[in-house]
PDB file of C-alpha atoms in Angstrom:
ATOM      1  CA  GLY A   1     -20.787 104.444 195.364  1.00  0.00           C
ATOM      2  CA  ILE A   2     -18.547 107.267 196.012  1.00  0.00           C
ATOM      3  CA  GLN A   3     -15.414 106.075 198.338  1.00  0.00           C
ATOM      4  CA  VAL A   4     -13.756 108.273 201.205  1.00  0.00           C
ATOM      5  CA  GLU A   5     -10.086 107.092 202.519  1.00  0.00           C
ATOM      6  CA  GLN A   6      -8.219 108.381 204.970  1.00  0.00           C
ATOM      7  CA  SER A   7      -5.061 108.496 206.149  1.00  0.00           C
ATOM      8  CA  PRO A   8      -2.889 107.809 208.687  1.00  0.00           C
ATOM      9  CA  PRO A   9      -5.478 105.596 210.368  1.00  0.00           C
ATOM     10  CA  ASP A  10      -3.990 106.509 213.718  1.00  0.00           C
ATOM     11  CA  LEU A  11      -1.114 109.258 214.914  1.00  0.00           C
ATOM     12  CA  ILE A  12       0.302 110.151 218.201  1.00  0.00           C
ATOM     13  CA  LEU A  13       1.824 113.639 218.669  1.00  0.00           C
ATOM     14  CA  GLN A  14       3.895 115.516 221.277  1.00  0.00           C
ATOM     15  CA  GLU A  15       1.855 118.548 222.576  1.00  0.00           C
ATOM     16  CA  GLY A  16       2.955 121.078 220.368  1.00  0.00           C
ATOM     17  CA  ALA A  17       3.622 118.888 217.417  1.00  0.00           C
ATOM     18  CA  ASN A  18       2.163 119.992 213.887  1.00  0.00           C
ATOM     19  CA  SER A  19       0.467 117.689 211.820  1.00  0.00           C
ATOM     20  CA  THR A  20      -1.346 117.107 208.633  1.00  0.00           C
ATOM     21  CA  LEU A  21      -4.504 114.800 207.565  1.00  0.00           C
ATOM     22  CA  ARG A  22      -5.025 113.553 204.497  1.00  0.00           C
ATOM     23  CA  CYS A  23      -8.635 112.884 202.863  1.00  0.00           C
ATOM     24  CA  ASN A  24      -8.610 111.120 199.391  1.00  0.00           C
ATOM     25  CA  PHE A  25     -12.284 110.813 197.390  1.00  0.00           C
ATOM     26  CA  SER A  26     -12.946 108.814 194.136  1.00  0.00           C
ATOM     27  CA  ASP A  27     -15.373 110.955 192.362  1.00  0.00           C
ATOM     28  CA  SER A  28     -16.009 115.017 192.153  1.00  0.00           C
ATOM     29  CA  VAL A  29     -18.139 116.325 195.028  1.00  0.00           C
ATOM     30  CA  ASN A  30     -20.820 118.765 196.044  1.00  0.00           C
ATOM     31  CA  ASN A  31     -20.094 119.306 199.896  1.00  0.00           C
ATOM     32  CA  LEU A  32     -16.708 118.060 201.959  1.00  0.00           C
ATOM     33  CA  GLN A  33     -16.655 118.448 205.965  1.00  0.00           C
ATOM     34  CA  TRP A  34     -14.231 118.145 208.462  1.00  0.00           C
ATOM     35  CA  PHE A  35     -15.223 117.135 211.640  1.00  0.00           C
ATOM     36  CA  HIS A  36     -13.722 116.238 215.170  1.00  0.00           C
ATOM     37  CA  GLN A  37     -15.001 113.663 217.195  1.00  0.00           C
ATOM     38  CA  ASN A  38     -14.232 113.941 220.898  1.00  0.00           C
ATOM     39  CA  PRO A  39     -13.662 111.201 223.428  1.00  0.00           C
ATOM     40  CA  TRP A  40     -17.766 111.513 224.227  1.00  0.00           C
ATOM     41  CA  GLY A  41     -18.784 111.300 220.719  1.00  0.00           C
ATOM     42  CA  GLN A  42     -19.726 114.521 219.841  1.00  0.00           C
ATOM     43  CA  LEU A  43     -19.248 115.843 216.122  1.00  0.00           C
ATOM     44  CA  ILE A  44     -17.935 118.795 215.661  1.00  0.00           C
ATOM     45  CA  ASN A  45     -18.195 120.774 212.263  1.00  0.00           C
ATOM     46  CA  LEU A  46     -14.611 122.148 211.817  1.00  0.00           C
ATOM     47  CA  PHE A  47     -14.648 122.868 208.082  1.00  0.00           C
ATOM     48  CA  TYR A  48     -17.180 123.074 205.155  1.00  0.00           C
ATOM     49  CA  ILE A  49     -14.868 123.188 202.144  1.00  0.00           C
ATOM     50  CA  PRO A  50     -15.662 122.231 199.013  1.00  0.00           C
ATOM     51  CA  SER A  51     -12.768 123.271 197.516  1.00  0.00           C
ATOM     52  CA  GLY A  52     -10.145 126.106 198.248  1.00  0.00           C
ATOM     53  CA  THR A  53      -8.906 127.140 201.118  1.00  0.00           C
ATOM     54  CA  LYS A  54     -10.413 128.152 204.794  1.00  0.00           C
ATOM     55  CA  GLN A  55      -8.235 128.769 208.265  1.00  0.00           C
ATOM     56  CA  ASN A  56      -9.806 128.738 211.847  1.00  0.00           C
ATOM     57  CA  GLY A  57      -7.169 129.648 214.321  1.00  0.00           C
ATOM     58  CA  ARG A  58      -4.519 127.137 214.511  1.00  0.00           C
ATOM     59  CA  LEU A  59      -6.343 125.176 211.959  1.00  0.00           C
ATOM     60  CA  SER A  60      -6.801 125.211 208.766  1.00  0.00           C
ATOM     61  CA  ALA A  61      -7.510 123.200 205.474  1.00  0.00           C
ATOM     62  CA  THR A  62      -7.410 123.038 201.829  1.00  0.00           C
ATOM     63  CA  THR A  63      -9.492 120.712 199.432  1.00  0.00           C
ATOM     64  CA  VAL A  64      -7.778 120.602 195.791  1.00  0.00           C
ATOM     65  CA  ALA A  65     -11.181 119.148 193.830  1.00  0.00           C
ATOM     66  CA  THR A  66      -9.654 118.693 190.769  1.00  0.00           C
ATOM     67  CA  GLU A  67      -7.650 116.030 192.135  1.00  0.00           C
ATOM     68  CA  ARG A  68      -9.850 114.161 194.510  1.00  0.00           C
ATOM     69  CA  TYR A  69      -8.539 114.981 197.793  1.00  0.00           C
ATOM     70  CA  SER A  70      -8.502 117.431 200.872  1.00  0.00           C
ATOM     71  CA  LEU A  71      -5.784 118.166 203.396  1.00  0.00           C
ATOM     72  CA  LEU A  72      -6.222 119.328 207.092  1.00  0.00           C
ATOM     73  CA  TYR A  73      -3.531 121.223 209.239  1.00  0.00           C
ATOM     74  CA  ILE A  74      -3.305 121.018 212.522  1.00  0.00           C
ATOM     75  CA  SER A  75      -0.479 123.074 214.194  1.00  0.00           C
ATOM     76  CA  SER A  76       0.732 123.553 217.758  1.00  0.00           C
ATOM     77  CA  SER A  77      -1.127 120.880 218.400  1.00  0.00           C
ATOM     78  CA  GLN A  78      -2.892 120.636 221.983  1.00  0.00           C
ATOM     79  CA  THR A  79      -4.356 117.648 224.307  1.00  0.00           C
ATOM     80  CA  THR A  80      -7.777 118.868 223.701  1.00  0.00           C
ATOM     81  CA  ASP A  81      -7.421 118.178 220.236  1.00  0.00           C
ATOM     82  CA  SER A  82      -6.853 114.624 220.945  1.00  0.00           C
ATOM     83  CA  GLY A  83     -10.255 112.500 219.034  1.00  0.00           C
ATOM     84  CA  VAL A  84     -10.931 111.284 216.005  1.00  0.00           C
ATOM     85  CA  TYR A  85     -11.399 113.070 212.421  1.00  0.00           C
ATOM     86  CA  PHE A  86     -13.698 112.529 210.427  1.00  0.00           C
ATOM     87  CA  CYS A  87     -13.960 113.752 206.750  1.00  0.00           C
ATOM     88  CA  ALA A  88     -17.318 113.322 204.370  1.00  0.00           C
ATOM     89  CA  VAL A  89     -18.421 114.157 201.182  1.00  0.00           C
ATOM     90  CA  ASP A  90     -21.272 114.347 198.895  1.00  0.00           C
ATOM     91  CA  ASN A  91     -21.674 114.001 195.179  1.00  0.00           C
ATOM     92  CA  THR A  92     -25.858 113.982 194.986  1.00  0.00           C
ATOM     93  CA  GLY A  93     -26.407 117.281 195.805  1.00  0.00           C
ATOM     94  CA  PHE A  94     -28.906 116.067 198.450  1.00  0.00           C
ATOM     95  CA  GLN A  95     -26.191 115.758 201.081  1.00  0.00           C
ATOM     96  CA  LYS A  96     -25.965 112.511 202.044  1.00  0.00           C
ATOM     97  CA  LEU A  97     -22.308 112.687 203.549  1.00  0.00           C
ATOM     98  CA  VAL A  98     -20.546 109.776 202.803  1.00  0.00           C
ATOM     99  CA  PHE A  99     -17.833 109.273 205.907  1.00  0.00           C
ATOM    100  CA  GLY A 100     -14.413 108.167 205.642  1.00  0.00           C
ATOM    101  CA  THR A 101     -13.198 105.709 208.434  1.00  0.00           C
ATOM    102  CA  GLY A 102     -11.338 108.852 210.362  1.00  0.00           C
ATOM    103  CA  THR A 103      -7.526 109.310 211.920  1.00  0.00           C
ATOM    104  CA  ARG A 104      -7.490 108.867 215.260  1.00  0.00           C
ATOM    105  CA  LEU A 105      -5.461 111.504 217.161  1.00  0.00           C
ATOM    106  CA  LEU A 106      -3.571 111.204 220.568  1.00  0.00           C
ATOM    107  CA  VAL A 107      -2.067 114.395 221.589  1.00  0.00           C
ATOM    108  CA  SER A 108      -0.065 113.570 224.481  1.00  0.00           C
ATOM    109  CA  PRO A 109       1.732 116.462 226.825  1.00  0.00           C
TER     110      PRO A 109
ATOM    111  CA  ASP B   1     -29.898 128.482 222.644  1.00  0.00           C
ATOM    112  CA  GLY B   2     -29.969 127.279 219.307  1.00  0.00           C
ATOM    113  CA  GLY B   3     -29.076 123.853 218.259  1.00  0.00           C
ATOM    114  CA  ILE B   4     -30.239 120.323 218.145  1.00  0.00           C
ATOM    115  CA  THR B   5     -31.005 117.994 220.835  1.00  0.00           C
ATOM    116  CA  GLN B   6     -31.280 114.043 221.282  1.00  0.00           C
ATOM    117  CA  SER B   7     -32.807 112.110 223.699  1.00  0.00           C
ATOM    118  CA  PRO B   8     -32.110 110.004 225.644  1.00  0.00           C
ATOM    119  CA  LYS B   9     -28.017 109.701 225.686  1.00  0.00           C
ATOM    120  CA  TYR B  10     -28.628 106.226 226.568  1.00  0.00           C
ATOM    121  CA  LEU B  11     -31.133 103.694 225.795  1.00  0.00           C
ATOM    122  CA  PHE B  12     -31.749  99.972 226.485  1.00  0.00           C
ATOM    123  CA  ARG B  13     -33.582  97.691 224.196  1.00  0.00           C
ATOM    124  CA  LYS B  14     -35.384  94.124 225.112  1.00  0.00           C
ATOM    125  CA  GLU B  15     -35.070  91.668 222.298  1.00  0.00           C
ATOM    126  CA  GLY B  16     -38.437  92.363 219.816  1.00  0.00           C
ATOM    127  CA  GLN B  17     -39.162  95.654 221.213  1.00  0.00           C
ATOM    128  CA  ASN B  18     -39.285  98.652 218.775  1.00  0.00           C
ATOM    129  CA  VAL B  19     -37.760 101.874 220.373  1.00  0.00           C
ATOM    130  CA  THR B  20     -37.688 105.760 219.386  1.00  0.00           C
ATOM    131  CA  LEU B  21     -35.248 107.918 219.406  1.00  0.00           C
ATOM    132  CA  SER B  22     -36.208 111.738 219.560  1.00  0.00           C
ATOM    133  CA  CYS B  23     -34.106 114.682 217.270  1.00  0.00           C
ATOM    134  CA  GLU B  24     -35.399 117.975 217.864  1.00  0.00           C
ATOM    135  CA  GLN B  25     -34.029 121.296 216.594  1.00  0.00           C
ATOM    136  CA  ASN B  26     -34.496 125.052 216.944  1.00  0.00           C
ATOM    137  CA  LEU B  27     -32.260 126.280 214.037  1.00  0.00           C
ATOM    138  CA  ASN B  28     -35.317 126.796 211.287  1.00  0.00           C
ATOM    139  CA  HIS B  29     -33.449 123.959 209.624  1.00  0.00           C
ATOM    140  CA  ASP B  30     -35.097 122.740 206.474  1.00  0.00           C
ATOM    141  CA  ALA B  31     -33.027 119.370 206.003  1.00  0.00           C
ATOM    142  CA  MET B  32     -32.285 116.274 208.672  1.00  0.00           C
ATOM    143  CA  TYR B  33     -30.564 113.421 209.033  1.00  0.00           C
ATOM    144  CA  TRP B  34     -29.436 110.645 211.068  1.00  0.00           C
ATOM    145  CA  TYR B  35     -26.951 108.252 210.940  1.00  0.00           C
ATOM    146  CA  ARG B  36     -25.876 105.053 212.987  1.00  0.00           C
ATOM    147  CA  GLN B  37     -21.699 105.097 214.125  1.00  0.00           C
ATOM    148  CA  ASP B  38     -20.897 101.224 214.976  1.00  0.00           C
ATOM    149  CA  PRO B  39     -17.481 101.033 217.316  1.00  0.00           C
ATOM    150  CA  GLY B  40     -14.219 102.406 215.330  1.00  0.00           C
ATOM    151  CA  GLN B  41     -16.073 102.970 212.206  1.00  0.00           C
ATOM    152  CA  GLY B  42     -17.323 106.417 210.497  1.00  0.00           C
ATOM    153  CA  LEU B  43     -21.027 107.450 209.991  1.00  0.00           C
ATOM    154  CA  ARG B  44     -23.420 105.633 207.638  1.00  0.00           C
ATOM    155  CA  LEU B  45     -26.536 107.410 206.524  1.00  0.00           C
ATOM    156  CA  ILE B  46     -29.838 106.153 207.931  1.00  0.00           C
ATOM    157  CA  TYR B  47     -32.839 108.287 206.284  1.00  0.00           C
ATOM    158  CA  TYR B  48     -32.435 111.937 205.763  1.00  0.00           C
ATOM    159  CA  SER B  49     -35.790 114.484 204.931  1.00  0.00           C
ATOM    160  CA  GLN B  50     -35.328 117.862 202.768  1.00  0.00           C
ATOM    161  CA  ILE B  51     -38.505 118.904 203.865  1.00  0.00           C
ATOM    162  CA  VAL B  52     -41.888 118.489 206.023  1.00  0.00           C
ATOM    163  CA  ASN B  53     -44.046 115.229 205.383  1.00  0.00           C
ATOM    164  CA  ASP B  54     -40.877 114.078 203.026  1.00  0.00           C
ATOM    165  CA  PHE B  55     -37.963 111.397 203.393  1.00  0.00           C
ATOM    166  CA  GLN B  56     -35.695 109.374 201.709  1.00  0.00           C
ATOM    167  CA  LYS B  57     -33.985 106.051 202.709  1.00  0.00           C
ATOM    168  CA  GLY B  58     -30.182 106.345 203.160  1.00  0.00           C
ATOM    169  CA  ASP B  59     -27.584 103.432 202.876  1.00  0.00           C
ATOM    170  CA  ILE B  60     -28.981 101.480 205.549  1.00  0.00           C
ATOM    171  CA  ALA B  61     -32.507 101.906 205.784  1.00  0.00           C
ATOM    172  CA  GLU B  62     -33.651  98.400 206.721  1.00  0.00           C
ATOM    173  CA  GLY B  63     -35.329  97.887 210.199  1.00  0.00           C
ATOM    174  CA  TYR B  64     -35.779 102.021 210.782  1.00  0.00           C
ATOM    175  CA  SER B  65     -38.594 104.323 210.204  1.00  0.00           C
ATOM    176  CA  VAL B  66     -38.830 107.754 210.869  1.00  0.00           C
ATOM    177  CA  SER B  67     -41.425 110.849 210.311  1.00  0.00           C
ATOM    178  CA  ARG B  68     -41.348 114.677 209.577  1.00  0.00           C
ATOM    179  CA  GLU B  69     -44.538 115.650 211.047  1.00  0.00           C
ATOM    180  CA  LYS B  70     -43.112 119.549 212.183  1.00  0.00           C
ATOM    181  CA  LYS B  71     -39.784 121.027 210.819  1.00  0.00           C
ATOM    182  CA  GLU B  72     -38.157 120.852 213.985  1.00  0.00           C
ATOM    183  CA  SER B  73     -38.344 117.069 214.837  1.00  0.00           C
ATOM    184  CA  PHE B  74     -37.347 113.880 213.202  1.00  0.00           C
ATOM    185  CA  PRO B  75     -37.924 111.262 215.463  1.00  0.00           C
ATOM    186  CA  LEU B  76     -36.465 107.911 214.532  1.00  0.00           C
ATOM    187  CA  THR B  77     -37.851 104.290 215.037  1.00  0.00           C
ATOM    188  CA  VAL B  78     -35.884 101.236 215.455  1.00  0.00           C
ATOM    189  CA  THR B  79     -38.221  98.217 214.807  1.00  0.00           C
ATOM    190  CA  SER B  80     -37.272  94.555 215.862  1.00  0.00           C
ATOM    191  CA  ALA B  81     -36.724  94.053 211.907  1.00  0.00           C
ATOM    192  CA  GLN B  82     -33.160  95.477 212.777  1.00  0.00           C
ATOM    193  CA  LYS B  83     -31.021  92.641 213.859  1.00  0.00           C
ATOM    194  CA  ASN B  84     -28.055  94.602 215.079  1.00  0.00           C
ATOM    195  CA  PRO B  85     -29.177  97.952 216.793  1.00  0.00           C
ATOM    196  CA  THR B  86     -26.761  98.424 219.175  1.00  0.00           C
ATOM    197  CA  ALA B  87     -25.061 101.337 217.858  1.00  0.00           C
ATOM    198  CA  PHE B  88     -24.463 105.196 218.642  1.00  0.00           C
ATOM    199  CA  TYR B  89     -27.222 107.389 216.839  1.00  0.00           C
ATOM    200  CA  LEU B  90     -26.488 110.711 215.777  1.00  0.00           C
ATOM    201  CA  CYS B  91     -28.834 113.248 214.007  1.00  0.00           C
ATOM    202  CA  ALA B  92     -27.874 116.167 212.077  1.00  0.00           C
ATOM    203  CA  SER B  93     -29.503 119.533 210.148  1.00  0.00           C
ATOM    204  CA  SER B  94     -28.489 121.888 208.232  1.00  0.00           C
ATOM    205  CA  LEU B  95     -30.203 124.835 206.688  1.00  0.00           C
ATOM    206  CA  ASP B  96     -30.738 123.117 203.219  1.00  0.00           C
ATOM    207  CA  ARG B  97     -28.844 121.316 200.490  1.00  0.00           C
ATOM    208  CA  GLY B  98     -25.282 122.601 199.727  1.00  0.00           C
ATOM    209  CA  GLN B  99     -25.029 124.134 203.161  1.00  0.00           C
ATOM    210  CA  PRO B 100     -23.057 122.283 206.364  1.00  0.00           C
ATOM    211  CA  GLN B 101     -24.278 119.668 209.012  1.00  0.00           C
ATOM    212  CA  HIS B 102     -24.472 120.506 212.191  1.00  0.00           C
ATOM    213  CA  PHE B 103     -24.588 117.318 214.834  1.00  0.00           C
ATOM    214  CA  GLY B 104     -26.517 116.893 217.610  1.00  0.00           C
ATOM    215  CA  ASP B 105     -24.856 115.043 220.688  1.00  0.00           C
ATOM    216  CA  GLY B 106     -25.741 111.417 220.123  1.00  0.00           C
ATOM    217  CA  THR B 107     -27.992 108.481 221.542  1.00  0.00           C
ATOM    218  CA  ARG B 108     -26.314 105.200 222.564  1.00  0.00           C
ATOM    219  CA  LEU B 109     -28.351 101.793 222.022  1.00  0.00           C
ATOM    220  CA  SER B 110     -27.530  98.968 223.235  1.00  0.00           C
ATOM    221  CA  ILE B 111     -29.585  95.981 223.596  1.00  0.00           C
ATOM    222  CA  LEU B 112     -30.920  93.973 226.705  1.00  0.00           C
TER     223      LEU B 112
END
């Protein structure tokens, strides 16, 4: 099946810093989503982005489908950005998402 | 408010006991999904359902069962055949194929 790798596995930032999270996948995809899991376990959908670029406030994402990677940019990070960021892909057309192991982000004040 | 409701938030199971986790959505979504998350790991798909009265096995279906009798409900039963059931279980739904999935707040299941 399709493989999803995320990097870096852990990231520590000072409040106000910018960061880039990467997701590589091993096959072409129908769907790619970025999620944020907060410390209480809630999984929040950030972007639905099988290709192209999207922006939502301080967050933006770019997926280059032909090169099989996606990037999540976080600008002017805040302590509330802490948590785990997951990339998930589907290559079946049935929304059977395969998750990476995540990037654990800690933003310190 | 529209959303996905999972209950209970915490559940304890005795050895040899079946337990059922509830997932209800009022988003009028056709598709629903169950995932399992182990500590420090990503989510893995247990079962999914594209329409009422139809469901398919995901990657780790052994020891689990589901039903989809109503569009808004997709309960998951963790049977005694699941030897390592302690995990965080998340339910999701999407409008249909090709649409983003949205998640409930999860149920933490532990073995007594």
